């Protein structure tokens, strides 16, 4: 397996990788997120809103590895 460095990003791409898919598709993903997302109490109380970007890899067994908050509101 040969890794290739992407532009200025620290991510790697491998010749055998593919885009991940949530079982059931995007609607199932939104349903899962709406049931499992926990909005921090501090953010609710402080009326803090915004977008958070999380980068991660899903391994061949479906586990999330190397999660990193790439962008946050705070």
The first five atom37 places (N, CA, C, CB, O) and aatype in JSON, in Angstrom:
{
  "aatype": [20, 20, 20, 20, 20, 20, 20, 20, 20, 20, 20, 20, 20, 20, 20, 20, 20, 20, 20, 20, 20, 20, 20, 20, 20, 20, 20, 20, 20, 20, 20, 20, 20, 20, 20, 20, 20, 20, 20, 20, 20, 20, 20, 20, 20, 20, 20, 20, 20, 20, 20, 20, 20, 20, 20, 20, 20, 20, 20, 20, 20, 20, 20, 20, 20, 20, 20, 20, 20, 20, 20, 20, 20, 20],
  "atom_mask": [
    [1, 1, 1, 1, 1],
    [1, 1, 1, 1, 1],
    [1, 1, 1, 1, 1],
    [1, 1, 1, 1, 1],
    [1, 1, 1, 1, 1],
    [1, 1, 1, 1, 1],
    [1, 1, 1, 1, 1],
    [1, 1, 1, 1, 1],
    [1, 1, 1, 1, 1],
    [1, 1, 1, 1, 1],
    [1, 1, 1, 1, 1],
    [1, 1, 1, 1, 1],
    [1, 1, 1, 1, 1],
    [1, 1, 1, 1, 1],
    [1, 1, 1, 1, 1],
    [1, 1, 1, 1, 1],
    [1, 1, 1, 1, 1],
    [1, 1, 1, 1, 1],
    [1, 1, 1, 1, 1],
    [1, 1, 1, 1, 1],
    [1, 1, 1, 1, 1],
    [1, 1, 1, 1, 1],
    [1, 1, 1, 1, 1],
    [1, 1, 1, 1, 1],
    [1, 1, 1, 1, 1],
    [1, 1, 1, 1, 1],
    [1, 1, 1, 1, 1],
    [1, 1, 1, 1, 1],
    [1, 1, 1, 1, 1],
    [1, 1, 1, 1, 1],
    [1, 1, 1, 1, 1],
    [1, 1, 1, 1, 1],
    [1, 1, 1, 1, 1],
    [1, 1, 1, 1, 1],
    [1, 1, 1, 1, 1],
    [1, 1, 1, 1, 1],
    [1, 1, 1, 1, 1],
    [1, 1, 1, 1, 1],
    [1, 1, 1, 1, 1],
    [1, 1, 1, 1, 1],
    [1, 1, 1, 1, 1],
    [1, 1, 1, 1, 1],
    [1, 1, 1, 1, 1],
    [1, 1, 1, 1, 1],
    [1, 1, 1, 1, 1],
    [1, 1, 1, 1, 1],
    [1, 1, 1, 1, 1],
    [1, 1, 1, 1, 1],
    [1, 1, 1, 1, 1],
    [1, 1, 1, 1, 1],
    [1, 1, 1, 1, 1],
    [1, 1, 1, 1, 1],
    [1, 1, 1, 1, 1],
    [1, 1, 1, 1, 1],
    [1, 1, 1, 1, 1],
    [1, 1, 1, 1, 1],
    [1, 1, 1, 1, 1],
    [1, 1, 1, 1, 1],
    [1, 1, 1, 1, 1],
    [1, 1, 1, 1, 1],
    [1, 1, 1, 1, 1],
    [1, 1, 1, 1, 1],
    [1, 1, 1, 1, 1],
    [1, 1, 1, 1, 1],
    [1, 1, 1, 1, 1],
    [1, 1, 1, 1, 1],
    [1, 1, 1, 1, 1],
    [1, 1, 1, 1, 1],
    [1, 1, 1, 1, 1],
    [1, 1, 1, 1, 1],
    [1, 1, 1, 1, 1],
    [1, 1, 1, 1, 1],
    [1, 1, 1, 1, 1],
    [1, 1, 1, 1, 1]
  ],
  "atom_positions": [
    [[0.84, -1.18, 0.0], [0.0, 0.0, 0.0], [0.89, 1.24, 0.0], [-0.96, 0.0, 1.22], [1.74, 1.38, 0.88]],
    [[0.73, 2.13, -0.94], [1.56, 3.32, -1.06], [0.74, 4.54, -0.65], [2.11, 3.49, -2.52], [-0.34, 4.78, -1.19]],
    [[1.25, 5.31, 0.31], [0.56, 6.52, 0.77], [1.04, 7.71, -0.04], [0.81, 6.77, 2.28], [2.2, 7.78, -0.43]],
    [[0.14, 8.65, -0.3], [0.46, 9.86, -1.04], [0.06, 11.06, -0.18], [-0.27, 9.89, -2.42], [-1.09, 11.15, 0.26]],
    [[0.99, 11.98, 0.06], [0.66, 13.17, 0.86], [-0.15, 14.13, 0.0], [1.95, 13.86, 1.39], [0.18, 14.37, -1.16]],
    [[-1.21, 14.67, 0.59], [-2.07, 15.62, -0.09], [-1.61, 17.04, 0.19], [-3.53, 15.43, 0.34], [-1.28, 17.35, 1.33]],
    [[-1.58, 17.88, -0.78], [-1.24, 19.31, -0.69], [-0.65, 19.7, 0.66], [-2.47, 20.15, -0.94], [0.39, 19.16, 1.05]],
    [[-1.3, 20.64, 1.39], [-0.78, 21.12, 2.66], [-1.44, 20.4, 3.84], [-0.99, 22.62, 2.79], [-1.19, 20.75, 4.99]],
    [[-2.26, 19.42, 3.56], [-2.98, 18.69, 4.6], [-2.08, 17.58, 5.13], [-4.31, 18.11, 4.05], [-1.17, 17.12, 4.43]],
    [[-2.32, 17.14, 6.34], [-1.53, 16.05, 6.89], [-2.18, 14.7, 6.62], [-1.35, 16.24, 8.39], [-1.68, 13.67, 7.07]],
    [[-3.27, 14.69, 5.89], [-3.98, 13.45, 5.59], [-3.25, 12.67, 4.51], [-5.43, 13.74, 5.16], [-2.52, 13.22, 3.69]],
    [[-3.47, 11.39, 4.52], [-2.91, 10.51, 3.5], [-4.05, 9.84, 2.76], [-1.97, 9.45, 4.13], [-5.15, 9.71, 3.28]],
    [[-3.77, 9.42, 1.56], [-4.73, 8.65, 0.79], [-4.04, 7.36, 0.37], [-5.26, 9.46, -0.45], [-2.84, 7.35, 0.07]],
    [[-4.78, 6.28, 0.35], [-4.23, 4.99, 0.0], [-4.94, 4.46, -1.23], [-4.36, 4.0, 1.16], [-6.12, 4.75, -1.45]],
    [[-4.23, 3.69, -2.03], [-4.78, 3.21, -3.29], [-6.0, 2.33, -3.12], [-3.72, 2.45, -4.04], [-6.82, 2.22, -4.03]],
    [[-6.16, 1.69, -1.96], [-7.3, 0.8, -1.75], [-8.42, 1.42, -0.92], [-6.84, -0.46, -1.08], [-9.35, 0.72, -0.52]],
    [[-8.36, 2.74, -0.65], [-9.39, 3.34, 0.19], [-10.61, 3.72, -0.64], [-8.84, 4.56, 0.91], [-10.53, 3.91, -1.85]],
    [[-11.75, 3.85, 0.06], [-12.97, 4.29, -0.59], [-13.74, 5.19, 0.38], [-13.84, 3.09, -1.03], [-13.51, 5.14, 1.59]],
    [[-14.63, 5.99, -0.16], [-15.45, 6.88, 0.66], [-16.35, 6.04, 1.55], [-16.28, 7.84, -0.23], [-16.94, 5.06, 1.1]],
    [[-16.44, 6.43, 2.82], [-17.29, 5.68, 3.74], [-18.77, 5.96, 3.47], [-16.94, 6.03, 5.2], [-19.12, 7.0, 2.92]],
    [[-19.61, 5.03, 3.87], [-21.05, 5.17, 3.73], [-21.69, 4.72, 5.03], [-21.59, 4.35, 2.53], [-21.32, 3.69, 5.58]],
    [[-22.65, 5.49, 5.51], [-23.38, 5.11, 6.71], [-24.43, 4.07, 6.33], [-24.04, 6.35, 7.4], [-25.11, 4.25, 5.32]],
    [[-24.57, 2.99, 7.12], [-25.6, 1.99, 6.78], [-26.99, 2.64, 6.71], [-25.59, 0.84, 7.82], [-27.43, 3.24, 7.69]],
    [[-27.66, 2.51, 5.61], [-28.97, 3.12, 5.44], [-28.93, 4.45, 4.71], [-29.61, 3.32, 6.78], [-29.98, 5.02, 4.39]],
    [[-27.73, 4.96, 4.43], [-27.59, 6.19, 3.66], [-27.63, 7.45, 4.5], [-28.66, 6.25, 2.64], [-27.6, 7.41, 5.73]],
    [[-27.71, 8.57, 3.8], [-27.61, 9.89, 4.45], [-28.79, 10.17, 5.39], [-27.53, 10.97, 3.39], [-28.61, 10.79, 6.43]],
    [[-29.99, 9.72, 5.02], [-31.14, 9.92, 5.92], [-30.95, 9.19, 7.24], [-32.44, 9.44, 5.24], [-31.29, 9.71, 8.3]],
    [[-30.41, 7.98, 7.17], [-30.14, 7.22, 8.39], [-29.06, 7.91, 9.22], [-29.71, 5.78, 8.04], [-29.12, 7.9, 10.45]],
    [[-28.08, 8.52, 8.54], [-27.02, 9.26, 9.24], [-27.61, 10.45, 10.0], [-25.94, 9.75, 8.25], [-27.28, 10.66, 11.17]],
    [[-28.47, 11.22, 9.35], [-29.11, 12.37, 10.01], [-29.95, 11.91, 11.19], [-29.97, 13.15, 9.01], [-29.97, 12.57, 12.23]],
    [[-30.66, 10.81, 11.03], [-31.48, 10.26, 12.11], [-30.59, 9.86, 13.29], [-32.31, 9.05, 11.62], [-30.89, 10.17, 14.44]],
    [[-29.51, 9.17, 12.99], [-28.56, 8.77, 14.03], [-28.0, 9.99, 14.76], [-27.41, 7.94, 13.42], [-27.95, 10.01, 15.99]],
    [[-27.59, 10.98, 14.01], [-27.01, 12.19, 14.62], [-28.03, 12.92, 15.49], [-26.48, 13.13, 13.53], [-27.69, 13.38, 16.58]],
    [[-29.27, 13.03, 15.01], [-30.28, 13.76, 15.8], [-30.6, 13.04, 17.11], [-31.57, 13.93, 14.98], [-30.99, 13.69, 18.08]],
    [[-30.43, 11.74, 17.15], [-30.7, 10.97, 18.37], [-29.49, 10.92, 19.29], [-31.14, 9.56, 18.01], [-29.65, 10.74, 20.5]],
    [[-28.28, 11.06, 18.76], [-27.07, 10.83, 19.54], [-26.2, 12.05, 19.79], [-26.26, 9.81, 18.87], [-25.28, 11.98, 20.6]],
    [[-26.46, 13.15, 19.11], [-25.65, 14.35, 19.3], [-25.98, 14.98, 20.64], [-25.88, 15.36, 18.14], [-27.15, 15.21, 20.95]],
    [[-24.97, 15.24, 21.42], [-25.17, 15.89, 22.72], [-24.62, 17.3, 22.62], [-24.47, 15.08, 23.88], [-23.42, 17.51, 22.49]],
    [[-25.52, 18.26, 22.69], [-25.13, 19.67, 22.63], [-24.62, 20.06, 24.0], [-26.32, 20.59, 22.18], [-25.34, 19.88, 24.98]],
    [[-23.41, 20.59, 24.12], [-22.85, 20.93, 25.43], [-23.72, 21.95, 26.18], [-21.42, 21.48, 25.26], [-24.16, 22.94, 25.6]],
    [[-23.94, 21.68, 27.45], [-24.78, 22.56, 28.28], [-24.23, 23.99, 28.3], [-24.87, 22.02, 29.71], [-24.99, 24.96, 28.28]],
    [[-22.9, 24.1, 28.33], [-22.26, 25.42, 28.33], [-22.63, 26.2, 27.06], [-20.72, 25.28, 28.45], [-22.85, 27.41, 27.12]],
    [[-22.69, 25.5, 25.93], [-23.04, 26.15, 24.66], [-24.52, 26.54, 24.65], [-22.73, 25.23, 23.48], [-24.88, 27.6, 24.14]],
    [[-25.36, 25.68, 25.21], [-26.8, 26.0, 25.28], [-26.99, 27.23, 26.15], [-27.62, 24.8, 25.86], [-27.68, 28.17, 25.75]],
    [[-26.39, 27.24, 27.33], [-26.55, 28.36, 28.26], [-25.94, 29.65, 27.71], [-25.91, 28.02, 29.6], [-26.45, 30.74, 27.98]],
    [[-24.86, 29.54, 26.96], [-24.21, 30.73, 26.41], [-24.69, 31.09, 25.03], [-22.73, 30.52, 26.38], [-24.15, 31.99, 24.39]],
    [[-25.72, 30.38, 24.54], [-26.26, 30.61, 23.19], [-25.15, 30.58, 22.13], [-27.01, 31.96, 23.13], [-25.11, 31.4, 21.21]],
    [[-24.25, 29.61, 22.29], [-23.13, 29.46, 21.36], [-23.55, 28.53, 20.24], [-21.85, 28.92, 22.08], [-23.98, 27.4, 20.49]],
    [[-23.44, 29.01, 19.01], [-23.82, 28.21, 17.85], [-22.73, 28.29, 16.81], [-25.17, 28.68, 17.27], [-21.93, 29.23, 16.79]],
    [[-22.7, 27.31, 15.95], [-21.73, 27.34, 14.87], [-21.43, 25.95, 14.36], [-20.46, 27.99, 15.33], [-22.07, 24.98, 14.75]],
    [[-20.48, 25.88, 13.48], [-20.12, 24.63, 12.82], [-18.83, 24.08, 13.41], [-19.97, 24.84, 11.3], [-17.88, 24.82, 13.65]],
    [[-18.82, 22.79, 13.65], [-17.62, 22.1, 14.11], [-17.23, 21.1, 13.04], [-17.85, 21.4, 15.51], [-18.08, 20.35, 12.55]],
    [[-15.96, 21.08, 12.68], [-15.47, 20.15, 11.68], [-14.6, 19.11, 12.39], [-14.66, 20.89, 10.55], [-13.63, 19.45, 13.07]],
    [[-14.96, 17.85, 12.23], [-14.2, 16.75, 12.81], [-13.69, 15.87, 11.69], [-15.06, 15.93, 13.82], [-14.46, 15.42, 10.84]],
    [[-12.4, 15.63, 11.68], [-11.8, 14.73, 10.69], [-11.47, 13.42, 11.37], [-10.53, 15.37, 10.03], [-11.01, 13.41, 12.52]],
    [[-11.71, 12.32, 10.68], [-11.41, 11.02, 11.25], [-11.28, 9.99, 10.13], [-12.49, 10.6, 12.25], [-11.64, 10.25, 8.98]],
    [[-10.77, 8.86, 10.49], [-10.63, 7.74, 9.56], [-11.51, 6.62, 10.08], [-9.13, 7.28, 9.43], [-11.57, 6.38, 11.28]],
    [[-12.18, 5.94, 9.18], [-12.94, 4.75, 9.55], [-12.13, 3.57, 9.02], [-14.41, 4.77, 8.96], [-11.88, 3.46, 7.82]],
    [[-11.74, 2.68, 9.93], [-10.91, 1.56, 9.51], [-11.75, 0.49, 8.81], [-10.17, 0.95, 10.72], [-12.97, 0.62, 8.7]],
    [[-11.1, -0.55, 8.35], [-11.79, -1.59, 7.57], [-12.85, -2.32, 8.37], [-10.79, -2.58, 7.04], [-13.73, -2.96, 7.79]],
    [[-12.8, -2.24, 9.72], [-13.8, -2.88, 10.56], [-14.92, -1.93, 10.97], [-13.15, -3.46, 11.79], [-15.83, -2.32, 11.7]],
    [[-14.86, -0.68, 10.5], [-15.91, 0.29, 10.79], [-15.7, 1.12, 12.04], [-17.19, -0.42, 10.9], [-16.61, 1.82, 12.48]],
    [[-14.51, 1.06, 12.63], [-14.21, 1.84, 13.82], [-13.58, 3.18, 13.45], [-13.28, 1.05, 14.76], [-12.8, 3.26, 12.5]],
    [[-13.93, 4.22, 14.21], [-13.34, 5.54, 14.0], [-11.97, 5.57, 14.66], [-14.27, 6.67, 14.56], [-11.83, 5.22, 15.83]],
    [[-10.97, 6.01, 13.89], [-9.62, 6.15, 14.45], [-9.1, 7.54, 14.11], [-8.66, 5.04, 13.9], [-9.52, 8.15, 13.12]],
    [[-8.21, 8.03, 14.93], [-7.56, 9.33, 14.76], [-8.55, 10.49, 14.59], [-6.66, 9.27, 13.57], [-8.41, 11.28, 13.65]],
    [[-9.56, 10.62, 15.48], [-10.45, 11.77, 15.37], [-9.74, 13.06, 15.79], [-11.71, 11.55, 16.23], [-8.99, 13.07, 16.77]],
    [[-9.98, 14.14, 15.04], [-9.36, 15.43, 15.33], [-10.38, 16.52, 15.08], [-8.08, 15.65, 14.46], [-11.04, 16.52, 14.04]],
    [[-10.54, 17.46, 16.02], [-11.39, 18.62, 15.8], [-10.58, 19.57, 14.92], [-11.83, 19.31, 17.16], [-9.61, 20.17, 15.37]],
    [[-11.0, 19.7, 13.67], [-10.27, 20.52, 12.7], [-10.74, 21.96, 12.69], [-10.41, 19.94, 11.32], [-10.02, 22.85, 12.24]],
    [[-11.94, 22.19, 13.19], [-12.47, 23.55, 13.25], [-13.56, 23.61, 14.29], [-13.01, 24.01, 11.88], [-14.43, 22.74, 14.34]],
    [[-13.53, 24.64, 15.13], [-14.5, 24.76, 16.21], [-15.01, 26.19, 16.3], [-13.88, 24.32, 17.55], [-14.44, 27.11, 15.72]],
    [[-16.08, 26.35, 17.04], [-16.66, 27.68, 17.21], [-15.89, 28.48, 18.24], [-18.12, 27.58, 17.61], [-15.9, 29.71, 18.23]],
    [[-15.24, 27.79, 19.12], [-14.49, 28.45, 20.2], [-13.01, 28.26, 20.0], [-14.9, 27.92, 21.57], [-12.21, 28.74, 20.8]]
  ]
}
